[in-house]
Short mmCIF file of C-alpha atoms in Angstrom, two decimals:
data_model
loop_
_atom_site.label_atom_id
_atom_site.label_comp_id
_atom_site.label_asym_id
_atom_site.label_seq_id
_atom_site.Cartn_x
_atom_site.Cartn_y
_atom_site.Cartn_z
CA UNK A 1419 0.00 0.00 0.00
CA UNK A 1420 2.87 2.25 1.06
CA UNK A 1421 4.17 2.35 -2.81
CA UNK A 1422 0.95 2.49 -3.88
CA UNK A 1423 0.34 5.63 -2.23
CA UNK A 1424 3.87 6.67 -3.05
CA UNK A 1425 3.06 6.24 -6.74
CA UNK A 1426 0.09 7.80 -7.15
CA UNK A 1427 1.05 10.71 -5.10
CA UNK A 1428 4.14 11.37 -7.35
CA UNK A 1429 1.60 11.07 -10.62
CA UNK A 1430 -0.67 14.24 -9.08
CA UNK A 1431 2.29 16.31 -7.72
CA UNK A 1432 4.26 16.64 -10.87
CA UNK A 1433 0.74 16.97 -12.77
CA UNK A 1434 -0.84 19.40 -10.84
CA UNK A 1435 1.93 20.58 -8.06
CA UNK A 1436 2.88 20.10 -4.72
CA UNK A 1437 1.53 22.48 -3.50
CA UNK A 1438 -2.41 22.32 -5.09
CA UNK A 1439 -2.72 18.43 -4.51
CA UNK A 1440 -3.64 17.73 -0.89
CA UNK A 1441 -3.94 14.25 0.83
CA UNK A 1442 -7.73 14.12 -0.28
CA UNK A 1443 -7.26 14.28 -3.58
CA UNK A 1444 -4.64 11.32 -3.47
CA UNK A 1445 -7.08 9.71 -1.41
CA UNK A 1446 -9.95 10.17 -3.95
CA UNK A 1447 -7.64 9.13 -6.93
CA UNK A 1448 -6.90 5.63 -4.96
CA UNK A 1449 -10.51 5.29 -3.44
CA UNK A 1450 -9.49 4.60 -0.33
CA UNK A 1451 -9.81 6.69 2.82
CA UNK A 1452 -7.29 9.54 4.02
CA UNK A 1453 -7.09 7.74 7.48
CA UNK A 1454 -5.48 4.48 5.05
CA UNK A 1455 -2.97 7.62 4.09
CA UNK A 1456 -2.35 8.98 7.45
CA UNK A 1457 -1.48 5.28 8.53
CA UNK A 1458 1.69 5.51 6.48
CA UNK A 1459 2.62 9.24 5.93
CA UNK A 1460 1.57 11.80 9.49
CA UNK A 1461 1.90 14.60 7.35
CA UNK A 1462 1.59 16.02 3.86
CA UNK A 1463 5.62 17.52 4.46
CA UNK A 1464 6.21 13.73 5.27
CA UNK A 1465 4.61 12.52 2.44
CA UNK A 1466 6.45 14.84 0.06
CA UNK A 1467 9.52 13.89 1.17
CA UNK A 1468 8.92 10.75 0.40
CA UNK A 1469 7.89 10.95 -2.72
CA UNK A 1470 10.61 13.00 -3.68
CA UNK A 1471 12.82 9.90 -2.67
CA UNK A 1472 10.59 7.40 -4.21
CA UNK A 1473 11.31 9.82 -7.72
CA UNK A 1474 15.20 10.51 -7.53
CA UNK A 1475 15.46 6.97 -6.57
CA UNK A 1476 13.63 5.82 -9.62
CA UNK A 1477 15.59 8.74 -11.57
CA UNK A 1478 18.97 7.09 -10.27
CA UNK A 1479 18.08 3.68 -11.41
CA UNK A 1480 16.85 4.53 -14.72
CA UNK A 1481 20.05 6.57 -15.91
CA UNK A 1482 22.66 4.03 -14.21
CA UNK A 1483 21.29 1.24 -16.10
CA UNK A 1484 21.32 3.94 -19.35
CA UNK A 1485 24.54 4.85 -18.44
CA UNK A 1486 25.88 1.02 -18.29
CA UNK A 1487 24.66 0.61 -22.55
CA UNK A 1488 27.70 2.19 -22.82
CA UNK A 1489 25.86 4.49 -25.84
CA UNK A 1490 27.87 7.22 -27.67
CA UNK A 1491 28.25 9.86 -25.28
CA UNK A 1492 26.26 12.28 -27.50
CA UNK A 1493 23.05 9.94 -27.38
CA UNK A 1494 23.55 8.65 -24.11
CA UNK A 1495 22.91 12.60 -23.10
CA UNK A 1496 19.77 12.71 -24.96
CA UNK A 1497 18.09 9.28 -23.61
CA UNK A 1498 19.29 10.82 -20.21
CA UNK A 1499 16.91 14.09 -20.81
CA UNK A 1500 14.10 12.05 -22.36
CA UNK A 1501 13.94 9.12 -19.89
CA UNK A 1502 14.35 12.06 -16.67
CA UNK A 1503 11.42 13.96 -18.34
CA UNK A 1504 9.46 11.04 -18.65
CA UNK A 1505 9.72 10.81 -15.12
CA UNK A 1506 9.00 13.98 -13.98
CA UNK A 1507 5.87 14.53 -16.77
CA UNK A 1508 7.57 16.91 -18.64
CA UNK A 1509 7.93 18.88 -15.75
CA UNK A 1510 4.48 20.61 -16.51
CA UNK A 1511 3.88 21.25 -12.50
CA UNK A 1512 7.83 23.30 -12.84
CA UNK A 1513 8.16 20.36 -9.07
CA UNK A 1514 12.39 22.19 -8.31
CA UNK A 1515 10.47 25.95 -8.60
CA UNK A 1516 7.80 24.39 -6.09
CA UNK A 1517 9.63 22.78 -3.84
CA UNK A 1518 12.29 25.23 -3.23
CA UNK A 1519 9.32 27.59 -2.44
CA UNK A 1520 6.75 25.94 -0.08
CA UNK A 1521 9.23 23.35 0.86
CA UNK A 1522 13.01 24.08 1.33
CA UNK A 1523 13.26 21.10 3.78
CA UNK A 1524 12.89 18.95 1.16
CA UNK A 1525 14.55 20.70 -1.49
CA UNK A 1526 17.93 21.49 -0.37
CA UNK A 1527 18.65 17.52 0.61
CA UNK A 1528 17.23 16.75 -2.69
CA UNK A 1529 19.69 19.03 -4.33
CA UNK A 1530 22.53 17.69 -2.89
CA UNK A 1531 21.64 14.11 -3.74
CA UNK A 1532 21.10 15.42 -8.01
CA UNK A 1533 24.80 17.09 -7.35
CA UNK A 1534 25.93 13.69 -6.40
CA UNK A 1535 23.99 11.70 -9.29
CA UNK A 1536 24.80 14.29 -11.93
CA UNK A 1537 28.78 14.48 -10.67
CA UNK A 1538 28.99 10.90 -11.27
CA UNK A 1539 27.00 10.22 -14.63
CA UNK A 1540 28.09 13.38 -16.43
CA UNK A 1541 32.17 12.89 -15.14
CA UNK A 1542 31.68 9.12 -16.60
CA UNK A 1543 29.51 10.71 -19.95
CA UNK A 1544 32.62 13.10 -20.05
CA UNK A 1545 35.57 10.64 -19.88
CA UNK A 1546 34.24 8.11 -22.14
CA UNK A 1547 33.81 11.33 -25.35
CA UNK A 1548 37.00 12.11 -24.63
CA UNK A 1549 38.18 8.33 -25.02
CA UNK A 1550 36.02 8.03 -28.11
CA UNK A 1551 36.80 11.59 -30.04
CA UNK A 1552 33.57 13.15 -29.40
CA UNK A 1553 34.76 15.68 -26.85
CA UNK A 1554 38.01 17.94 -26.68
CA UNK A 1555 40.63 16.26 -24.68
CA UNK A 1556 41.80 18.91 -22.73
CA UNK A 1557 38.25 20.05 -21.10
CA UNK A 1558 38.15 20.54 -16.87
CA UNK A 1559 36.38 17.46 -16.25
CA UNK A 1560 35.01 18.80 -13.08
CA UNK A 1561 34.86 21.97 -13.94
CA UNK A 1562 32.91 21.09 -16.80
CA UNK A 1563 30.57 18.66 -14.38
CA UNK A 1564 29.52 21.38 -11.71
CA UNK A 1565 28.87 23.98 -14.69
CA UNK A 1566 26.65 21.67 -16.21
CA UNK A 1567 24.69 21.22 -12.86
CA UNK A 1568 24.28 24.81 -12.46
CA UNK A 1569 23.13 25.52 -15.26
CA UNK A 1570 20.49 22.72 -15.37
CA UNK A 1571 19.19 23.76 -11.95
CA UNK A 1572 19.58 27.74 -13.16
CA UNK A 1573 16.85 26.23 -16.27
CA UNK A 1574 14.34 25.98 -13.27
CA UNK A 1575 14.23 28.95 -12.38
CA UNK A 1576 10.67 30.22 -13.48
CA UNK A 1577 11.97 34.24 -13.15
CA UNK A 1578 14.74 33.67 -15.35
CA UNK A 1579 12.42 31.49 -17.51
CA UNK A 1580 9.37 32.61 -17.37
CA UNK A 1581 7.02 29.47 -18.77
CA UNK A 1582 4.97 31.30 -21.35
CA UNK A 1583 8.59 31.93 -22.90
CA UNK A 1584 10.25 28.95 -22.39
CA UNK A 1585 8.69 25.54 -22.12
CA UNK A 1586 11.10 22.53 -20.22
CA UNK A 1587 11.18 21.09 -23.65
CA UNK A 1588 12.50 24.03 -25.38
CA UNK A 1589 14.69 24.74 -22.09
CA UNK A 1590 16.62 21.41 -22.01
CA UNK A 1591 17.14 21.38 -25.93
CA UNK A 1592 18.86 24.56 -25.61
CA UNK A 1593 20.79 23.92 -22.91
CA UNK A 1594 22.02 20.66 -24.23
CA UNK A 1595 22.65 22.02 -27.23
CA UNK A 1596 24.69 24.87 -25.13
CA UNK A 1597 26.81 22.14 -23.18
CA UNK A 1598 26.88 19.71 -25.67
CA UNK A 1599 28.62 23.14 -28.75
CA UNK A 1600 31.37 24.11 -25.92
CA UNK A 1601 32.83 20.79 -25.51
CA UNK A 1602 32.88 18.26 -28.90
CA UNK A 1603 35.19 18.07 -31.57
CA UNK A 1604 34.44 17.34 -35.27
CA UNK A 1605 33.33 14.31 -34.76
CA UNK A 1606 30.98 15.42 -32.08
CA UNK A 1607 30.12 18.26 -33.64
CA UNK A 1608 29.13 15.79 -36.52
CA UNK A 1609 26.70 13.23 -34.42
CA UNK A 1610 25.27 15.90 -32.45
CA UNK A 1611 24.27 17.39 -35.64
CA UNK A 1612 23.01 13.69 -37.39
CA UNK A 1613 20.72 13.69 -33.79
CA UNK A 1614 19.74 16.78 -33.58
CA UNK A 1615 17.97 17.05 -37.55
CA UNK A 1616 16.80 12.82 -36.39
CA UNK A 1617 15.01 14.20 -33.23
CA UNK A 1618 13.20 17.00 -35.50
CA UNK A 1619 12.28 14.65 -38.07
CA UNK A 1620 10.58 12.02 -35.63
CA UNK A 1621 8.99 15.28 -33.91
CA UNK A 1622 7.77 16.13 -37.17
CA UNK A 1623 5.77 12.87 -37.88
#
């Protein structure tokens, strides 16, 4: 029951936001009572926290087994995006801008643990182009890392990017595209353009 609730939880927070969606609506979605709730989570705060586990967890899983295909490190960025995204539903609910506003207790843990997950799959992502001649040999591996996790957390930021400018779709293209320009050689330069006119074509169907 505990998942249960866990799962269908995440579903209406990242489709309608953490803060709108209160413990009778998850209730009413599961048909079951908000005392069955209560049994496993005292709080809504509780419940959010775990839930936000319960997500990077699944987030964590999904992009280490990605990450051991072993793709070209060009793609493997891409099904890294798309497979996150899936997760979070598109990130229509904006769940970072929310939490860091109605609940910093959960937010700040959760940022440290995507600093930790990104550092690792991106530093591996990075090391393996270089090996293969997609990225310049001589980038700041870490340097390169942390920058990249800035900027993907600056994307959230619905004052910088206001949504009726910028939709998450539009925001991670370009800032893949961004990190992705800075750091490939020829050959990188090459694939990332194959994918990039592959992805508009399949869009386009």
């Amino acid at each position: 029951m505990k998942e249960d609730i866990l799962k269908n939880a995440a579903d209406l927070f990242l489709n309608l936001g953490f803060k709108s969606v209160t413990m009778d609506d998850i209730a009413q979605q599961m048909a079951i009572s908000k005392k069955t709730i209560y049994a496993h989570f005292s709080t809504k705060s509780k419940l959010v926290k775990a839930t936000v586990d319960y997500l990077i967890k699944e987030i964590d899983l999904g992009i280490s087994v990605l990450s051991s295909k072993k793709l070209n490190p060009i793609v493997e960025t891409y099904e890294m995006k798309k497979y996150a995204m899936q997760i979070l539903k598109n990130e229509k609910s904006s769940p970072q801008f929310q939490l860091k506003k109605y609940y910093p207790e959960v937010y700040y843990p959760l940022q440290e643990r995507q600093f930790e997950i990104v550092q690792r799959i991106v530093i591996e992502n990075l090391e393996r182009g270089i090996t293969t001649g997609h990225y310049k040999g001589d980038i700041p591996i870490s340097f390169v890392s942390r920058i990249y996790f800035v900027g993907m957390l600056g994307t959230k930021d619905k004052d910088l990017f206001p949504e009726d400018e910028y939709s998450n779709a539009k925001l991670m293209d370009y800032f893949l595209r961004y990190h992705l320009s800075s750091i490939c050689t020829e050959k990188g330069l090459k694939t990332l353009d194959e994918l990039l006119k592959s992805n508009k074509q399949a869009n386009e169907i």
